[in-house]
CSV table of C-alpha atoms in Angstrom, one decimal:
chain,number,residue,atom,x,y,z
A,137,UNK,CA,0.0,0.0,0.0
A,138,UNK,CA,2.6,2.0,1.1
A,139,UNK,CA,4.5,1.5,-2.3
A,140,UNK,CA,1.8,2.4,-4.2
A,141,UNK,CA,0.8,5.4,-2.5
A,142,UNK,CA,4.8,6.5,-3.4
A,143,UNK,CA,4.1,5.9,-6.8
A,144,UNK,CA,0.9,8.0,-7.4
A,145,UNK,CA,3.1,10.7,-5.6
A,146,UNK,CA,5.6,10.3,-8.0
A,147,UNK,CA,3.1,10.3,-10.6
A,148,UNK,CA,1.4,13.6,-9.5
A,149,UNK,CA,5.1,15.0,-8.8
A,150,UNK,CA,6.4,14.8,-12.2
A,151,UNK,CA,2.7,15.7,-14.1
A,152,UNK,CA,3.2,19.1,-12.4
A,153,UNK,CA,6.8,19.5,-13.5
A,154,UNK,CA,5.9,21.6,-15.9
A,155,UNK,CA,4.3,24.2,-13.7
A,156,UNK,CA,6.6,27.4,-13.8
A,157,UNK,CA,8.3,26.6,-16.8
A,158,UNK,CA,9.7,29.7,-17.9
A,159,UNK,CA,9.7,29.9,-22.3
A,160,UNK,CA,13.2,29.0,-24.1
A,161,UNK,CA,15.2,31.3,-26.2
A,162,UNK,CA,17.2,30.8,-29.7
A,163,UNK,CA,20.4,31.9,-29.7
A,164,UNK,CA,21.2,35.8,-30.2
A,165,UNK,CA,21.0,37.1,-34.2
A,166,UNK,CA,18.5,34.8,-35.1
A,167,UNK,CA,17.5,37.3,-37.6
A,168,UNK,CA,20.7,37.7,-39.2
A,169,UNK,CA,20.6,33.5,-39.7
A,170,UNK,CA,17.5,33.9,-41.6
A,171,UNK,CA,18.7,36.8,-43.7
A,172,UNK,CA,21.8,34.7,-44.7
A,173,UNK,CA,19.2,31.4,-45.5
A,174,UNK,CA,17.3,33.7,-47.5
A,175,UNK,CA,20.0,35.1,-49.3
A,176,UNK,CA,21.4,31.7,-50.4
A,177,UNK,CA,18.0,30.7,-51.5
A,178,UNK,CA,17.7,33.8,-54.1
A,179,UNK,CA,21.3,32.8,-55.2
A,180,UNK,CA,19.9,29.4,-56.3
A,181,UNK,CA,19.5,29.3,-60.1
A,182,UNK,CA,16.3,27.9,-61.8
A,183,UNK,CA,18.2,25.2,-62.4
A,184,UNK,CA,19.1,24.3,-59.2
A,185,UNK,CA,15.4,24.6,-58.2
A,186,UNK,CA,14.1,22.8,-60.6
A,187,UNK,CA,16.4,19.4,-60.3
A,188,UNK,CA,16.0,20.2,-56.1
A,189,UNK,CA,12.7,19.6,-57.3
A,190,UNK,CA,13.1,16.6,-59.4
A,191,UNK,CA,14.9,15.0,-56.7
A,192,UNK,CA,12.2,14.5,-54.3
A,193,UNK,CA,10.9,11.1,-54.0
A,194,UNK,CA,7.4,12.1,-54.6
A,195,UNK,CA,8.0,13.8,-57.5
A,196,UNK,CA,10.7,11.3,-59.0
A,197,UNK,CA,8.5,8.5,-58.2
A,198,UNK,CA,5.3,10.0,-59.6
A,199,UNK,CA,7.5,11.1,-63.1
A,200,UNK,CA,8.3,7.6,-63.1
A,201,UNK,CA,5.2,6.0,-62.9
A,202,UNK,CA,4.0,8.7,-65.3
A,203,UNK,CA,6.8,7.9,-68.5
A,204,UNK,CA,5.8,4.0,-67.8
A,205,UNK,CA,1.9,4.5,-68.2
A,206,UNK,CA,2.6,6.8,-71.1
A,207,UNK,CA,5.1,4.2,-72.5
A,208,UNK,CA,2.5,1.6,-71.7
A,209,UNK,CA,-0.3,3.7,-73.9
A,210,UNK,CA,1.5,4.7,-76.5
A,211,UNK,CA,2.7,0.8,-77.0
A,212,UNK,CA,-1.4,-0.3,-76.3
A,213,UNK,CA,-2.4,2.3,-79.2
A,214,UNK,CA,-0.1,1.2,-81.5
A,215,UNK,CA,-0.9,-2.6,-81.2
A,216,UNK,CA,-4.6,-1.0,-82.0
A,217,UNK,CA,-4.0,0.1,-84.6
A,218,UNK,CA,-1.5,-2.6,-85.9
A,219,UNK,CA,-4.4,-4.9,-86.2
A,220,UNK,CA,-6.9,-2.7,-87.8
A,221,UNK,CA,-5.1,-2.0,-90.9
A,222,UNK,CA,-7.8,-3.1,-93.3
A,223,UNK,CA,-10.8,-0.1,-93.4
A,224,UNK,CA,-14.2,-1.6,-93.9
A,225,UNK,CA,-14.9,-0.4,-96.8
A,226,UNK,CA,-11.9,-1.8,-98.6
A,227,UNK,CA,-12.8,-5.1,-96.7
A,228,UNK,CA,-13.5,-8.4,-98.6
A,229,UNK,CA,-14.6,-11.6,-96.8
A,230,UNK,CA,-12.4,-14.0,-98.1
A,231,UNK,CA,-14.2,-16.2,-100.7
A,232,UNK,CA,-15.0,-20.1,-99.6
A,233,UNK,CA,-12.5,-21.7,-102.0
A,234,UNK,CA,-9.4,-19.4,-99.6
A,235,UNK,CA,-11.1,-20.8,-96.6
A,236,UNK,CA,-11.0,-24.3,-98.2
A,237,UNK,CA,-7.3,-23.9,-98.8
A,238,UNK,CA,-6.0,-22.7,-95.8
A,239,UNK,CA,-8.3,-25.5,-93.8
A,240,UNK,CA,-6.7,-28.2,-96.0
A,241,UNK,CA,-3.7,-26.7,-95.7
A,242,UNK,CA,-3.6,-27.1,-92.7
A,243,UNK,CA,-5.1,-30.4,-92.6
A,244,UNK,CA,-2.4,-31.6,-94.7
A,245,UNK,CA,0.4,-30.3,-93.0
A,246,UNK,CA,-0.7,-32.2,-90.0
A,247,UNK,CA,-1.2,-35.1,-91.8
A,248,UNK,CA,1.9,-34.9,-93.5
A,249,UNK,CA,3.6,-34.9,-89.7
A,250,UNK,CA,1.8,-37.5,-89.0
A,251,UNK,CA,3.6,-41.0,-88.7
B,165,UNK,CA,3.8,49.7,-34.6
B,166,UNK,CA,0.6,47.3,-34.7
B,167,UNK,CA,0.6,43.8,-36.2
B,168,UNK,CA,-2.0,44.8,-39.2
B,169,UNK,CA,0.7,47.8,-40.2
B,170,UNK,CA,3.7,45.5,-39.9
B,171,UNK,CA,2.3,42.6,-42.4
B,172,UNK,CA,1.1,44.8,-44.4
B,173,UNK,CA,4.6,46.4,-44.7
B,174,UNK,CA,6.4,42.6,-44.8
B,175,UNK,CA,3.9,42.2,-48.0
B,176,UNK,CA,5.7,44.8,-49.3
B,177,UNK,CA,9.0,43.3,-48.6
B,178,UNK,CA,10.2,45.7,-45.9
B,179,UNK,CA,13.0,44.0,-44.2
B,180,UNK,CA,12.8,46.2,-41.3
B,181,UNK,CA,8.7,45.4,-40.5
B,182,UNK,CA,10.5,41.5,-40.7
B,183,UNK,CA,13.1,42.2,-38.7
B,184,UNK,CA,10.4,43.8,-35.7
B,185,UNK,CA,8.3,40.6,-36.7
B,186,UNK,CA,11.3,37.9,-35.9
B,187,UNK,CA,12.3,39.9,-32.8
B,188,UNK,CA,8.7,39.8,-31.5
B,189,UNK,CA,7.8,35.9,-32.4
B,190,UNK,CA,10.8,34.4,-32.1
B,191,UNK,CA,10.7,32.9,-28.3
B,192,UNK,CA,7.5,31.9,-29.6
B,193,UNK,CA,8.2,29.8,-32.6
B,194,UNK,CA,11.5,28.7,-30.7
B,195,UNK,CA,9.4,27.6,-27.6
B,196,UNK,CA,7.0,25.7,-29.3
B,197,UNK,CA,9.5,24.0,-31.8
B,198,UNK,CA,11.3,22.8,-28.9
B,199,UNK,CA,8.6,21.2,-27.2
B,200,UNK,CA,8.1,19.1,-30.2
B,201,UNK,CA,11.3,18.0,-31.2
B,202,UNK,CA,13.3,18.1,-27.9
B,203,UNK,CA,16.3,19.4,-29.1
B,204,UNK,CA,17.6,23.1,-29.1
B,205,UNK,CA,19.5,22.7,-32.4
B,206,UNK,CA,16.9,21.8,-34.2
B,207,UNK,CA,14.3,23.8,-32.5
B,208,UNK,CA,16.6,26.4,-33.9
B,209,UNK,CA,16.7,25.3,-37.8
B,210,UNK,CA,13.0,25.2,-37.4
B,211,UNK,CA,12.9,28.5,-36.1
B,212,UNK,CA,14.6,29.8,-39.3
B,213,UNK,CA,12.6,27.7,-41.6
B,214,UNK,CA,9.6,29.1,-40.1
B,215,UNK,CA,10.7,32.5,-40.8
B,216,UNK,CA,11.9,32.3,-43.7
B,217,UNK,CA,8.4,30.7,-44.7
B,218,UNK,CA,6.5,33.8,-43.0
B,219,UNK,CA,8.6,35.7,-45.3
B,220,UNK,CA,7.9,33.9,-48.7
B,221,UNK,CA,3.9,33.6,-48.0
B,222,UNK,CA,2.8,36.1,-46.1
B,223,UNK,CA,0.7,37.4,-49.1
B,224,UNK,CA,-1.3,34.4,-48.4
B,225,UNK,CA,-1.9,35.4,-45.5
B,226,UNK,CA,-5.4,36.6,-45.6
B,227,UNK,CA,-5.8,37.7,-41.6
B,228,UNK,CA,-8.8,35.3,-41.3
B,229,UNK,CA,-7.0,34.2,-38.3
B,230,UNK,CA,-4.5,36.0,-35.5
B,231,UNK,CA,-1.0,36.3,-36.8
B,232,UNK,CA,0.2,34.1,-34.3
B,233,UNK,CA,-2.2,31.2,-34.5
B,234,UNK,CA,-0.9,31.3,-38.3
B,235,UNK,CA,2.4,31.2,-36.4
B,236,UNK,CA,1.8,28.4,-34.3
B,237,UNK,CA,0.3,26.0,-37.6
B,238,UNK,CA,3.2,27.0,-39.1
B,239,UNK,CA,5.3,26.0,-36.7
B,240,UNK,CA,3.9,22.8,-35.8
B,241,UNK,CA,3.9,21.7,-38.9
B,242,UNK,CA,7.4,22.3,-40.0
B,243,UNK,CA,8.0,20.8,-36.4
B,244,UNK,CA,6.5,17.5,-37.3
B,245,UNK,CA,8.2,17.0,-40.6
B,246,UNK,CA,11.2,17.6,-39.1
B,247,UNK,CA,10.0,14.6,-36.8
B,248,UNK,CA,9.3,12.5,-39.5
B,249,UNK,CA,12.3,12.9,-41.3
B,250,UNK,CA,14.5,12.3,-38.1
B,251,UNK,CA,12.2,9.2,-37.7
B,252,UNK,CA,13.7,8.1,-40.9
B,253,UNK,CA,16.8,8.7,-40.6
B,254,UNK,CA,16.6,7.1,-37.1
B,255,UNK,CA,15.5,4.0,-39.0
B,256,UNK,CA,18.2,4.2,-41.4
B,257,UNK,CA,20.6,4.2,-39.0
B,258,UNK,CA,19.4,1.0,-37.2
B,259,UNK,CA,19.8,-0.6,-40.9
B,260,UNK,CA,23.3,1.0,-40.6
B,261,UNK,CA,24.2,-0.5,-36.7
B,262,UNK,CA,23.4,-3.6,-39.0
B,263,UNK,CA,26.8,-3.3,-40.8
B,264,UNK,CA,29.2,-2.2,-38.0
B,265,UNK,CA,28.5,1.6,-38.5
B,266,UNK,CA,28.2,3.7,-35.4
B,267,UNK,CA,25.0,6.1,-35.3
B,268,UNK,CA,24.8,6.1,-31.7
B,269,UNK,CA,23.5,9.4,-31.0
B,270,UNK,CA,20.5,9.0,-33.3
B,271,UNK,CA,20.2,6.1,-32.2
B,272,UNK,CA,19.9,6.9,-28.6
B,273,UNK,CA,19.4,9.9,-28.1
B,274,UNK,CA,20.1,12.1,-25.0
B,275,UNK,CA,17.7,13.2,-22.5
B,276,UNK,CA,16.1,16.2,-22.8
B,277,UNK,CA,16.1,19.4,-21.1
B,278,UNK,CA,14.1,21.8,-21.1
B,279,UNK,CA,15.8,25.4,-20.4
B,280,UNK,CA,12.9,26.7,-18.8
B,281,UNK,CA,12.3,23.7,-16.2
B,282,UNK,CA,12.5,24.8,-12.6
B,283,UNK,CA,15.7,23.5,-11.1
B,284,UNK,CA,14.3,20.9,-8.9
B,285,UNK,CA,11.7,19.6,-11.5
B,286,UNK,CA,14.4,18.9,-14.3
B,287,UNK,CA,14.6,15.3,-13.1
B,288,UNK,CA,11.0,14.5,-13.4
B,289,UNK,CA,10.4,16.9,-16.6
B,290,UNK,CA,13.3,14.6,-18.3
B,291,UNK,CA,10.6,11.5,-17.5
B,292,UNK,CA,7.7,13.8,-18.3
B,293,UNK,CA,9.3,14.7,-21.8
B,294,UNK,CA,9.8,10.9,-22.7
B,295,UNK,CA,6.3,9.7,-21.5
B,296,UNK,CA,5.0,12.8,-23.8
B,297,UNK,CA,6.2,10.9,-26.9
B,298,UNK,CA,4.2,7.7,-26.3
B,299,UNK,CA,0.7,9.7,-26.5
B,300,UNK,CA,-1.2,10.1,-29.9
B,301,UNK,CA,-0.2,13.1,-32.3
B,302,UNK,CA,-3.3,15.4,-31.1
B,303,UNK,CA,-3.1,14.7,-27.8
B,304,UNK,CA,0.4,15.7,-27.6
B,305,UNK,CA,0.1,18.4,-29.4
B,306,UNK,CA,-2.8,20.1,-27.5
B,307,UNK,CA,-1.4,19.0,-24.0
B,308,UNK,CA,2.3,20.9,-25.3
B,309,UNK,CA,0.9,23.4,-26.4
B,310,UNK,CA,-1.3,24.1,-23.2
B,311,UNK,CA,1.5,23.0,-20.6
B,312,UNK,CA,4.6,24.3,-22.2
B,313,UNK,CA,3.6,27.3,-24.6
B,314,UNK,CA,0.8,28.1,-21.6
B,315,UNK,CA,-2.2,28.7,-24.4
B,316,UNK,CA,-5.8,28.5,-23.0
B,317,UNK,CA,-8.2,25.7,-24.2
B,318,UNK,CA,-9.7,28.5,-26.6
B,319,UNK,CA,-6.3,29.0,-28.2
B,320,UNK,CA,-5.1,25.8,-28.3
B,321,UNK,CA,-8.4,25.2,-30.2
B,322,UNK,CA,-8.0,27.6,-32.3
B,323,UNK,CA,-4.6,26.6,-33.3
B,324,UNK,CA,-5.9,23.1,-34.2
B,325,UNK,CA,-8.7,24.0,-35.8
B,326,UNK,CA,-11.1,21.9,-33.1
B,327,UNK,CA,-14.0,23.5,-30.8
B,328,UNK,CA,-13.4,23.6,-26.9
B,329,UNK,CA,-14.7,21.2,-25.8
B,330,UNK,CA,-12.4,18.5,-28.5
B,331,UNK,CA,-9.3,20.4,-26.6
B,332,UNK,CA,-10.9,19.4,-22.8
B,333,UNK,CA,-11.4,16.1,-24.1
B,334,UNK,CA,-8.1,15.5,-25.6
B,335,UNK,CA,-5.8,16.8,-22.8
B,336,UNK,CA,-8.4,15.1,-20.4
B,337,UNK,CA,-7.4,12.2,-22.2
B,338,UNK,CA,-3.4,13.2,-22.3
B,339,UNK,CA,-3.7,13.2,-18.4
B,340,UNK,CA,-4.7,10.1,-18.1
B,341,UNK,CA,-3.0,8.4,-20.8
B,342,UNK,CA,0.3,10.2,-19.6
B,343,UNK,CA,-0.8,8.8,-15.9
B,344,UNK,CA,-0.6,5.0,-17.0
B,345,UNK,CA,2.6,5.9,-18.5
B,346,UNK,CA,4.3,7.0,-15.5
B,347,UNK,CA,2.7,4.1,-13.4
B,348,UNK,CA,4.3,1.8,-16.1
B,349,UNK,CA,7.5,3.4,-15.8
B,350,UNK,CA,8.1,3.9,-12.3
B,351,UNK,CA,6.8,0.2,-11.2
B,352,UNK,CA,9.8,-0.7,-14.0
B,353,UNK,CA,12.4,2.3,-13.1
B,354,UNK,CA,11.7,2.4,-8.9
């Protein structure tokens, strides 16, 4: 009992530790720091800001991601339009006697593998 | 000079109206950094970054708020990245111990105190200060801000963008939370 009661005056002890806390000061010419930060930020070129820029994770990842959907789309278009080369109107079904050939083309080649 | 005339002047660029703005804000920004990140060199960087953001955006400043609440958002923010980033690197440096490099101070890092702790509290802020840490982001935020920076529950809930009675609740539940901590601890520690 005795123990815990120590405890729960140890806990109320260091929750008011805080009380009188006086507020903490930077270090004298703080002002002349920031001038000097600021200055070296306006001598950044654009350059330097824009690859500071590019060199972010975020934005490196997302320009990644961004090239390989493009890359993707460009590649899915292209396969599109690969396989629609013939326009409909300039579109003939083939007649029967091509289908007849190219079945028993077929057929024959297999037969011909056959043992 | 009053705070509407010297923003409006810093939107003009007037380094003088900035300098009267850093000299007034400064143990503010400073103060409230520290809290965060427990560490006077960073508290410091922040500090700088903070002003130097106050500088580049004031024109989006739009006074829909007090100056200083701006301030404190500001702050907290930029106080939290930092956070983040040392969380990272903190993380990185574990992957490092891996391979036989010493990162010992990120690592483990020292205890922290506060400037402005009374002399014979140091000792139990140091444990206060550690048990902080363990709470959850909003909690900890709104019970610094209250305890260290020594805003009301009305400014506090301004800062965070919450009505009153979230701020009673959430240091309500900070105090208790922090409580079990320090039970935890001192049944382990004592």
């Amino acid at each position: 009992m005795k123990q815990k009661k120590t405890i729960e005056e140890r806990i109320e002890e260091t929750m008011n530790s805080f009380d009188g806390i006086q507020p903490a000061s930077p270090q004298p010419w703080l002002f002349t720091r920031i001038q000097g930060r600021l200055l070296k930020m306006e001598e950044k070129t654009s350059w330097d800001m824009v690859s500071s820029f590019l060199s972010k994770p975020a934005v490196a990842i997302a320009s990644l991601c961004l090239i390989l959907f493009l890359n993707g789309f460009i590649l899915f278009q292209q396969e599109k339009e690969a396989s629609v080369v013939i326009l409909p109107a300039q579109y003939e079904p083939p007649s029967d006697s091509e289908s007849m050939i190219a079945s028993s083309s077929s057929f024959d080649y297999e037969t011909l593998v056959q043992p | 000079m009053n705070e509407w005339s010297l923003i409006e002047q810093l939107k003009q660029g007037n380094q003088e109206a900035f300098k009267t703005i850093v000299d007034s804000w400064q143990n503010m920004v400073y103060n409230t950094a520290i809290g965060i990140v427990k560490n006077a060199e960073d508290a410091e960087d922040i500090a700088q970054d903070v002003f130097v953001q106050v500088f580049q955006s004031i024109s989006s400043f739009k006074g829909d708020s007090k100056f200083s609440t701006w301030l404190y958002r500001i702050t907290i923010t930029k106080s939290l990245d930092h956070e983040r980033r040392k969380k990272r690197k903190k993380r990185f440096a574990f992957v490092k111990s891996l391979f036989g490099e010493e990162s010992e101070l990120l690592f483990h890092p020292p205890d922290f105190n506060h400037p402005g702790i009374v002399l014979d509290k140091k000792e139990d802020a140091v444990i206060l200060f550690k048990v902080i840490d363990k709470l959850p982001l909003n909690q900890r935020i709104a019970f610094t801000l209250h305890k260290i920076e020594g805003l009301s529950y009305q400014e506090v809930g301004e800062v965070m963008k919450t009505t009153l009675s979230s701020v009673e609740s959430l240091i309500h539940r900070a105090k208790i939370n922090l409580r079990k901590q320090l039970e935890a601890y001192f049944k382990e520690n004592e």
